[in-house]
Amino acid sequence: EIVMTQSPATLSVSPGERATLSCRASQSVSNNLAWYQQKPGQAPRLLIYGASTRATNIPAWFSGSGSGTEFTLTISSLQSEDFAIYYCQQYNNWPYTFGQGTKLEIK
Amino acid sequence: EVQLVESGGGLVQPGGSLRLSCAASGFTFSGYWMHWVRQAPGKGLVWVSRINSDASRTTTTYADSVEGRFTISRDNAKNTLYLQLNSLRAEDTAMYYCARGRAAVPGALNWFDSWGQGTLVTVSP
C-alpha cells in the first residue's frame, strides 16, 4: 500500500496570505494525485486532479504541482472560506490512499 | 446537477449487518465507476471499495480491512449503489460516503469528482 504523508499537520495563515501544503508518496504515483477540501460537517470536495488540473468551478487561486512522489497544493491568497482540512489522494495503485490531512487555520 | 444521496446507516451491534444505499441523479449512472469512502469520527478519509460501470462484466475491489465482510453492488436500472456490511466491528464506525469516479480514459484510474453527504454507521453493543 502506498503511504501518503502530508505536511504540516496544521498550518496557520492570515487571510490574504499564501499557503503551501505538501504531500509525499512512499513510491511514485506519476501524476495520479488529487486534492480535496473538507469543511466541518461537510463531504469532501474535489479541488485538483492529475496533480495540477483544477476541477470544475474551483477558483484560480488554487493550484497544484508535482509528480512522482512530491506534490504541492498552493492557495495564493487565502479567503475566509478556504480555511478547512485538505487531503491528498493517490489513485495510481489499489488500494487508493489518502494523506492524513492538513488543517488550514486562521492565524 | 449531480446528486448522490446515501441512506441506510444507523446503530448496529458488533457482528451485525447493514445495507447502505446511494441514490444517484443528474448524470448517466451506468457510465461511471462508483466508490465508497469512509471517515471515522475525527479521523481522515479511507477508501473502502469500488465497482466498475460495465454491468455485463462487473469487477470490484476492496480495502484489505473490509475484504470478505463488505460487498459492493449496483443496480443501474434504479441508479443506485449499495454496500452490504456484514460482521461489523467497532472499528467500522464511520461516516460512509459514496463518490463518483472520473477518469481521463473510461475504465482507467479514478479520482472522485462528486460526493454524497454521507450516512453514519455506528457499531456498538
PDB file of C-alpha atoms in Angstrom:
ATOM      1  CA  GLU A   1       0.000   0.000   0.000  1.00  0.00           C
ATOM      2  CA  ILE A   2       1.231   3.469  -0.890  1.00  0.00           C
ATOM      3  CA  VAL A   3       1.509   5.719   2.149  1.00  0.00           C
ATOM      4  CA  MET A   4       0.683   9.376   1.624  1.00  0.00           C
ATOM      5  CA  THR A   5       2.226  11.803   4.108  1.00  0.00           C
ATOM      6  CA  GLN A   6       1.023  15.388   4.341  1.00  0.00           C
ATOM      7  CA  SER A   7       2.832  18.259   5.992  1.00  0.00           C
ATOM      8  CA  PRO A   8       2.376  20.217   8.056  1.00  0.00           C
ATOM      9  CA  ALA A   9      -0.453  18.723  10.100  1.00  0.00           C
ATOM     10  CA  THR A  10      -1.697  22.225  10.898  1.00  0.00           C
ATOM     11  CA  LEU A  11      -0.905  25.443   9.061  1.00  0.00           C
ATOM     12  CA  SER A  12      -1.785  28.855  10.483  1.00  0.00           C
ATOM     13  CA  VAL A  13      -2.028  31.580   7.865  1.00  0.00           C
ATOM     14  CA  SER A  14      -3.569  35.037   7.755  1.00  0.00           C
ATOM     15  CA  PRO A  15      -6.284  35.885   5.194  1.00  0.00           C
ATOM     16  CA  GLY A  16      -4.764  37.249   2.010  1.00  0.00           C
ATOM     17  CA  GLU A  17      -1.518  35.376   2.517  1.00  0.00           C
ATOM     18  CA  ARG A  18      -0.195  32.386   0.599  1.00  0.00           C
ATOM     19  CA  ALA A  19      -0.479  28.815   1.862  1.00  0.00           C
ATOM     20  CA  THR A  20       1.665  25.914   0.679  1.00  0.00           C
ATOM     21  CA  LEU A  21       0.624  22.370   1.576  1.00  0.00           C
ATOM     22  CA  SER A  22       2.824  19.358   0.887  1.00  0.00           C
ATOM     23  CA  CYS A  23       2.075  15.731   0.121  1.00  0.00           C
ATOM     24  CA  ARG A  24       4.620  12.949  -0.271  1.00  0.00           C
ATOM     25  CA  ALA A  25       4.015   9.444  -1.598  1.00  0.00           C
ATOM     26  CA  SER A  26       6.005   6.426  -0.392  1.00  0.00           C
ATOM     27  CA  GLN A  27       6.517   5.430  -4.041  1.00  0.00           C
ATOM     28  CA  SER A  28       5.884   7.070  -7.371  1.00  0.00           C
ATOM     29  CA  VAL A  29       2.250   7.734  -8.256  1.00  0.00           C
ATOM     30  CA  SER A  30       3.113   9.522 -11.504  1.00  0.00           C
ATOM     31  CA  ASN A  31       0.667  12.441 -11.717  1.00  0.00           C
ATOM     32  CA  ASN A  32      -2.278  10.416 -10.391  1.00  0.00           C
ATOM     33  CA  LEU A  33      -2.823  12.668  -7.427  1.00  0.00           C
ATOM     34  CA  ALA A  34      -5.925  14.555  -6.297  1.00  0.00           C
ATOM     35  CA  TRP A  35      -6.556  17.184  -3.647  1.00  0.00           C
ATOM     36  CA  TYR A  36      -9.802  17.562  -1.710  1.00  0.00           C
ATOM     37  CA  GLN A  37     -11.127  20.192   0.658  1.00  0.00           C
ATOM     38  CA  GLN A  38     -13.342  19.286   3.593  1.00  0.00           C
ATOM     39  CA  LYS A  39     -15.148  21.699   5.882  1.00  0.00           C
ATOM     40  CA  PRO A  40     -16.680  20.660   9.222  1.00  0.00           C
ATOM     41  CA  GLY A  41     -19.844  18.615   8.781  1.00  0.00           C
ATOM     42  CA  GLN A  42     -19.481  18.510   5.018  1.00  0.00           C
ATOM     43  CA  ALA A  43     -18.429  15.996   2.418  1.00  0.00           C
ATOM     44  CA  PRO A  44     -15.059  16.387   0.735  1.00  0.00           C
ATOM     45  CA  ARG A  45     -14.903  18.496  -2.420  1.00  0.00           C
ATOM     46  CA  LEU A  46     -12.564  17.827  -5.322  1.00  0.00           C
ATOM     47  CA  LEU A  47     -10.118  20.656  -5.958  1.00  0.00           C
ATOM     48  CA  ILE A  48      -7.355  19.251  -8.141  1.00  0.00           C
ATOM     49  CA  TYR A  49      -6.834  16.063 -10.158  1.00  0.00           C
ATOM     50  CA  GLY A  50      -3.965  14.897 -12.308  1.00  0.00           C
ATOM     51  CA  ALA A  51      -1.738  16.718  -9.802  1.00  0.00           C
ATOM     52  CA  SER A  52      -2.332  20.106 -11.410  1.00  0.00           C
ATOM     53  CA  THR A  53      -5.734  20.321 -13.136  1.00  0.00           C
ATOM     54  CA  ARG A  54      -8.347  22.372 -11.321  1.00  0.00           C
ATOM     55  CA  ALA A  55     -11.760  20.756 -11.038  1.00  0.00           C
ATOM     56  CA  THR A  56     -14.875  22.467 -12.343  1.00  0.00           C
ATOM     57  CA  ASN A  57     -15.724  25.739 -10.563  1.00  0.00           C
ATOM     58  CA  ILE A  58     -12.565  25.732  -8.447  1.00  0.00           C
ATOM     59  CA  PRO A  59     -11.135  29.256  -8.152  1.00  0.00           C
ATOM     60  CA  ALA A  60      -7.890  30.087  -9.899  1.00  0.00           C
ATOM     61  CA  TRP A  61      -6.136  30.888  -6.603  1.00  0.00           C
ATOM     62  CA  PHE A  62      -5.887  27.133  -6.028  1.00  0.00           C
ATOM     63  CA  SER A  63      -3.049  25.426  -7.875  1.00  0.00           C
ATOM     64  CA  GLY A  64      -1.372  22.044  -7.729  1.00  0.00           C
ATOM     65  CA  SER A  65       2.052  20.897  -8.803  1.00  0.00           C
ATOM     66  CA  GLY A  66       4.402  17.970  -8.621  1.00  0.00           C
ATOM     67  CA  SER A  67       4.799  14.451  -9.952  1.00  0.00           C
ATOM     68  CA  GLY A  68       6.264  11.173  -8.839  1.00  0.00           C
ATOM     69  CA  THR A  69       6.451  11.366  -5.057  1.00  0.00           C
ATOM     70  CA  GLU A  70       6.351  15.080  -4.201  1.00  0.00           C
ATOM     71  CA  PHE A  71       3.280  17.263  -4.588  1.00  0.00           C
ATOM     72  CA  THR A  72       2.185  20.720  -3.531  1.00  0.00           C
ATOM     73  CA  LEU A  73      -1.136  22.490  -3.201  1.00  0.00           C
ATOM     74  CA  THR A  74      -0.803  26.256  -3.222  1.00  0.00           C
ATOM     75  CA  ILE A  75      -3.521  28.696  -2.242  1.00  0.00           C
ATOM     76  CA  SER A  76      -2.190  32.016  -3.480  1.00  0.00           C
ATOM     77  CA  SER A  77      -4.353  34.416  -1.464  1.00  0.00           C
ATOM     78  CA  LEU A  78      -6.390  32.895   1.315  1.00  0.00           C
ATOM     79  CA  GLN A  79     -10.052  33.754   1.511  1.00  0.00           C
ATOM     80  CA  SER A  80     -12.103  33.199   4.657  1.00  0.00           C
ATOM     81  CA  GLU A  81     -13.903  30.267   3.040  1.00  0.00           C
ATOM     82  CA  ASP A  82     -10.633  28.442   2.355  1.00  0.00           C
ATOM     83  CA  PHE A  83      -9.987  27.559   5.981  1.00  0.00           C
ATOM     84  CA  ALA A  84     -10.631  23.829   6.091  1.00  0.00           C
ATOM     85  CA  ILE A  85      -8.884  20.448   6.054  1.00  0.00           C
ATOM     86  CA  TYR A  86      -7.122  19.427   2.861  1.00  0.00           C
ATOM     87  CA  TYR A  87      -6.422  15.859   1.812  1.00  0.00           C
ATOM     88  CA  CYS A  88      -4.256  14.486  -0.946  1.00  0.00           C
ATOM     89  CA  GLN A  89      -5.118  11.125  -2.511  1.00  0.00           C
ATOM     90  CA  GLN A  90      -3.245   8.843  -4.887  1.00  0.00           C
ATOM     91  CA  TYR A  91      -5.191   6.889  -7.453  1.00  0.00           C
ATOM     92  CA  ASN A  92      -2.254   5.241  -9.175  1.00  0.00           C
ATOM     93  CA  ASN A  93      -2.421   1.936  -7.303  1.00  0.00           C
ATOM     94  CA  TRP A  94      -5.001  -0.088  -5.369  1.00  0.00           C
ATOM     95  CA  PRO A  95      -5.859   0.493  -2.655  1.00  0.00           C
ATOM     96  CA  TYR A  96      -6.329   4.187  -3.291  1.00  0.00           C
ATOM     97  CA  THR A  97      -4.928   6.013  -0.277  1.00  0.00           C
ATOM     98  CA  PHE A  98      -5.314   9.429   1.300  1.00  0.00           C
ATOM     99  CA  GLY A  99      -2.952  11.532   3.321  1.00  0.00           C
ATOM    100  CA  GLN A 100      -3.864  12.230   6.925  1.00  0.00           C
ATOM    101  CA  GLY A 101      -4.863  15.802   6.104  1.00  0.00           C
ATOM    102  CA  THR A 102      -3.572  19.320   6.691  1.00  0.00           C
ATOM    103  CA  LYS A 103      -5.753  21.614   8.757  1.00  0.00           C
ATOM    104  CA  LEU A 104      -5.540  25.161   7.459  1.00  0.00           C
ATOM    105  CA  GLU A 105      -6.493  27.564  10.210  1.00  0.00           C
ATOM    106  CA  ILE A 106      -6.778  31.294  10.569  1.00  0.00           C
ATOM    107  CA  LYS A 107      -3.762  32.977  12.128  1.00  0.00           C
TER     108      LYS A 107
ATOM    109  CA  GLU B   1     -26.837  18.724 -11.193  1.00  0.00           C
ATOM    110  CA  VAL B   2     -25.081  15.619  -9.928  1.00  0.00           C
ATOM    111  CA  GLN B   3     -26.611  14.337  -6.697  1.00  0.00           C
ATOM    112  CA  LEU B   4     -25.607  11.401  -4.543  1.00  0.00           C
ATOM    113  CA  VAL B   5     -27.766  10.636  -1.512  1.00  0.00           C
ATOM    114  CA  GLU B   6     -26.719   7.947   0.938  1.00  0.00           C
ATOM    115  CA  SER B   7     -29.029   6.144   3.346  1.00  0.00           C
ATOM    116  CA  GLY B   8     -29.181   3.037   5.488  1.00  0.00           C
ATOM    117  CA  GLY B   9     -26.788   3.929   8.271  1.00  0.00           C
ATOM    118  CA  GLY B  10     -27.580   3.515  11.934  1.00  0.00           C
ATOM    119  CA  LEU B  11     -26.632   1.871  15.192  1.00  0.00           C
ATOM    120  CA  VAL B  12     -25.787  -1.826  14.999  1.00  0.00           C
ATOM    121  CA  GLN B  13     -24.255  -4.308  17.419  1.00  0.00           C
ATOM    122  CA  PRO B  14     -20.866  -5.897  16.776  1.00  0.00           C
ATOM    123  CA  GLY B  15     -21.292  -8.834  14.422  1.00  0.00           C
ATOM    124  CA  GLY B  16     -24.386  -7.285  12.887  1.00  0.00           C
ATOM    125  CA  SER B  17     -25.184  -6.241   9.335  1.00  0.00           C
ATOM    126  CA  LEU B  18     -26.372  -3.181   7.455  1.00  0.00           C
ATOM    127  CA  ARG B  19     -27.009  -2.305   3.827  1.00  0.00           C
ATOM    128  CA  LEU B  20     -26.123   1.163   2.697  1.00  0.00           C
ATOM    129  CA  SER B  21     -27.640   2.726  -0.410  1.00  0.00           C
ATOM    130  CA  CYS B  22     -26.573   5.644  -2.567  1.00  0.00           C
ATOM    131  CA  ALA B  23     -29.195   7.088  -4.888  1.00  0.00           C
ATOM    132  CA  ALA B  24     -27.712   8.879  -7.878  1.00  0.00           C
ATOM    133  CA  SER B  25     -29.293  11.506 -10.104  1.00  0.00           C
ATOM    134  CA  GLY B  26     -28.308  14.216 -12.556  1.00  0.00           C
ATOM    135  CA  PHE B  27     -25.975  12.034 -14.628  1.00  0.00           C
ATOM    136  CA  THR B  28     -25.844   8.735 -16.525  1.00  0.00           C
ATOM    137  CA  PHE B  29     -25.180   6.482 -13.542  1.00  0.00           C
ATOM    138  CA  SER B  30     -24.418   3.411 -15.652  1.00  0.00           C
ATOM    139  CA  GLY B  31     -21.462   5.148 -17.269  1.00  0.00           C
ATOM    140  CA  TYR B  32     -19.399   5.693 -14.143  1.00  0.00           C
ATOM    141  CA  TRP B  33     -17.351   3.686 -11.716  1.00  0.00           C
ATOM    142  CA  MET B  34     -18.568   4.236  -8.174  1.00  0.00           C
ATOM    143  CA  HIS B  35     -16.778   4.119  -4.840  1.00  0.00           C
ATOM    144  CA  TRP B  36     -17.360   4.039  -1.101  1.00  0.00           C
ATOM    145  CA  VAL B  37     -15.093   6.053   1.183  1.00  0.00           C
ATOM    146  CA  ARG B  38     -15.391   6.175   4.964  1.00  0.00           C
ATOM    147  CA  GLN B  39     -14.300   8.536   7.706  1.00  0.00           C
ATOM    148  CA  ALA B  40     -14.170   7.558  11.357  1.00  0.00           C
ATOM    149  CA  PRO B  41     -15.167  10.339  13.775  1.00  0.00           C
ATOM    150  CA  GLY B  42     -12.428  12.969  13.884  1.00  0.00           C
ATOM    151  CA  LYS B  43     -10.218  10.983  11.517  1.00  0.00           C
ATOM    152  CA  GLY B  44      -9.178  11.066   7.884  1.00  0.00           C
ATOM    153  CA  LEU B  45     -10.599   9.587   4.709  1.00  0.00           C
ATOM    154  CA  VAL B  46     -10.221   5.911   3.877  1.00  0.00           C
ATOM    155  CA  TRP B  47     -11.179   4.360   0.547  1.00  0.00           C
ATOM    156  CA  VAL B  48     -13.321   1.236   1.059  1.00  0.00           C
ATOM    157  CA  SER B  49     -14.450  -0.245  -2.228  1.00  0.00           C
ATOM    158  CA  ARG B  50     -15.155   0.366  -5.892  1.00  0.00           C
ATOM    159  CA  ILE B  51     -17.283  -1.122  -8.643  1.00  0.00           C
ATOM    160  CA  ASN B  52     -16.885  -0.661 -12.369  1.00  0.00           C
ATOM    161  CA  SER B  53     -19.550   0.616 -14.748  1.00  0.00           C
ATOM    162  CA  ASP B  54     -19.860  -2.415 -17.046  1.00  0.00           C
ATOM    163  CA  ALA B  55     -22.945  -4.322 -15.835  1.00  0.00           C
ATOM    164  CA  SER B  56     -22.128  -7.281 -18.078  1.00  0.00           C
ATOM    165  CA  ARG B  57     -18.677  -7.750 -16.570  1.00  0.00           C
ATOM    166  CA  THR B  58     -18.768  -6.431 -13.042  1.00  0.00           C
ATOM    167  CA  THR B  59     -15.465  -6.052 -11.261  1.00  0.00           C
ATOM    168  CA  THR B  60     -14.952  -4.937  -7.692  1.00  0.00           C
ATOM    169  CA  THR B  61     -12.052  -4.078  -5.403  1.00  0.00           C
ATOM    170  CA  TYR B  62     -11.944  -3.792  -1.624  1.00  0.00           C
ATOM    171  CA  ALA B  63      -9.658  -2.460   1.046  1.00  0.00           C
ATOM    172  CA  ASP B  64      -7.999  -5.271   2.979  1.00  0.00           C
ATOM    173  CA  SER B  65      -9.769  -4.184   6.160  1.00  0.00           C
ATOM    174  CA  VAL B  66     -13.212  -4.971   4.710  1.00  0.00           C
ATOM    175  CA  GLU B  67     -12.427  -7.742   2.197  1.00  0.00           C
ATOM    176  CA  GLY B  68     -14.717 -10.714   2.818  1.00  0.00           C
ATOM    177  CA  ARG B  69     -17.085  -8.735   5.057  1.00  0.00           C
ATOM    178  CA  PHE B  70     -18.371  -5.961   2.770  1.00  0.00           C
ATOM    179  CA  THR B  71     -19.932  -6.325  -0.669  1.00  0.00           C
ATOM    180  CA  ILE B  72     -20.375  -3.517  -3.159  1.00  0.00           C
ATOM    181  CA  SER B  73     -23.030  -3.749  -5.859  1.00  0.00           C
ATOM    182  CA  ARG B  74     -25.095  -1.538  -8.114  1.00  0.00           C
ATOM    183  CA  ASP B  75     -28.463  -1.510  -9.845  1.00  0.00           C
ATOM    184  CA  ASN B  76     -28.138   0.641 -12.940  1.00  0.00           C
ATOM    185  CA  ALA B  77     -31.897   0.436 -13.608  1.00  0.00           C
ATOM    186  CA  LYS B  78     -32.507   2.063 -10.225  1.00  0.00           C
ATOM    187  CA  ASN B  79     -29.480   4.391 -10.382  1.00  0.00           C
ATOM    188  CA  THR B  80     -28.418   3.072  -7.012  1.00  0.00           C
ATOM    189  CA  LEU B  81     -25.152   1.936  -5.461  1.00  0.00           C
ATOM    190  CA  TYR B  82     -25.093  -0.410  -2.475  1.00  0.00           C
ATOM    191  CA  LEU B  83     -22.700  -1.529   0.208  1.00  0.00           C
ATOM    192  CA  GLN B  84     -23.583  -4.600   2.252  1.00  0.00           C
ATOM    193  CA  LEU B  85     -21.779  -4.531   5.587  1.00  0.00           C
ATOM    194  CA  ASN B  86     -21.530  -7.846   7.447  1.00  0.00           C
ATOM    195  CA  SER B  87     -19.668  -8.974  10.558  1.00  0.00           C
ATOM    196  CA  LEU B  88     -19.409  -5.388  11.690  1.00  0.00           C
ATOM    197  CA  ARG B  89     -16.749  -4.339  14.174  1.00  0.00           C
ATOM    198  CA  ALA B  90     -16.347  -1.291  16.372  1.00  0.00           C
ATOM    199  CA  GLU B  91     -13.615  -0.033  14.047  1.00  0.00           C
ATOM    200  CA  ASP B  92     -16.140   0.110  11.190  1.00  0.00           C
ATOM    201  CA  THR B  93     -17.843   3.034  12.938  1.00  0.00           C
ATOM    202  CA  ALA B  94     -17.650   5.893  10.463  1.00  0.00           C
ATOM    203  CA  MET B  95     -19.420   8.180   8.083  1.00  0.00           C
ATOM    204  CA  TYR B  96     -19.742   6.350   4.789  1.00  0.00           C
ATOM    205  CA  TYR B  97     -19.635   8.422   1.615  1.00  0.00           C
ATOM    206  CA  CYS B  98     -20.387   7.300  -1.900  1.00  0.00           C
ATOM    207  CA  ALA B  99     -18.362   9.009  -4.578  1.00  0.00           C
ATOM    208  CA  ARG B 100     -18.417   9.107  -8.343  1.00  0.00           C
ATOM    209  CA  GLY B 101     -15.231   8.088 -10.099  1.00  0.00           C
ATOM    210  CA  ARG B 102     -13.853  10.052 -13.027  1.00  0.00           C
ATOM    211  CA  ALA B 103     -11.050   9.055 -15.317  1.00  0.00           C
ATOM    212  CA  ALA B 104      -9.144  10.537 -18.210  1.00  0.00           C
ATOM    213  CA  VAL B 105      -9.959   7.377 -20.152  1.00  0.00           C
ATOM    214  CA  PRO B 106     -13.014   5.154 -19.434  1.00  0.00           C
ATOM    215  CA  GLY B 107     -12.058   2.300 -17.172  1.00  0.00           C
ATOM    216  CA  ALA B 108      -8.800   3.903 -16.141  1.00  0.00           C
ATOM    217  CA  LEU B 109      -7.630   5.342 -12.856  1.00  0.00           C
ATOM    218  CA  ASN B 110     -10.284   7.289 -10.985  1.00  0.00           C
ATOM    219  CA  TRP B 111     -10.393  10.428  -8.950  1.00  0.00           C
ATOM    220  CA  PHE B 112     -13.595  11.316  -7.075  1.00  0.00           C
ATOM    221  CA  ASP B 113     -15.409  14.272  -8.575  1.00  0.00           C
ATOM    222  CA  SER B 114     -18.729  14.144  -6.704  1.00  0.00           C
ATOM    223  CA  TRP B 115     -19.539  13.019  -3.189  1.00  0.00           C
ATOM    224  CA  GLY B 116     -22.709  12.406  -1.241  1.00  0.00           C
ATOM    225  CA  GLN B 117     -23.282  13.846   2.217  1.00  0.00           C
ATOM    226  CA  GLY B 118     -22.692  10.505   3.881  1.00  0.00           C
ATOM    227  CA  THR B 119     -24.544   8.089   6.145  1.00  0.00           C
ATOM    228  CA  LEU B 120     -23.306   7.350   9.656  1.00  0.00           C
ATOM    229  CA  VAL B 121     -22.707   3.790  10.790  1.00  0.00           C
ATOM    230  CA  THR B 122     -22.157   3.229  14.500  1.00  0.00           C
ATOM    231  CA  VAL B 123     -21.128  -0.209  15.745  1.00  0.00           C
ATOM    232  CA  SER B 124     -21.633  -0.510  19.484  1.00  0.00           C
ATOM    233  CA  PRO B 125     -23.101  -3.001  21.982  1.00  0.00           C
TER     234      PRO B 125
END
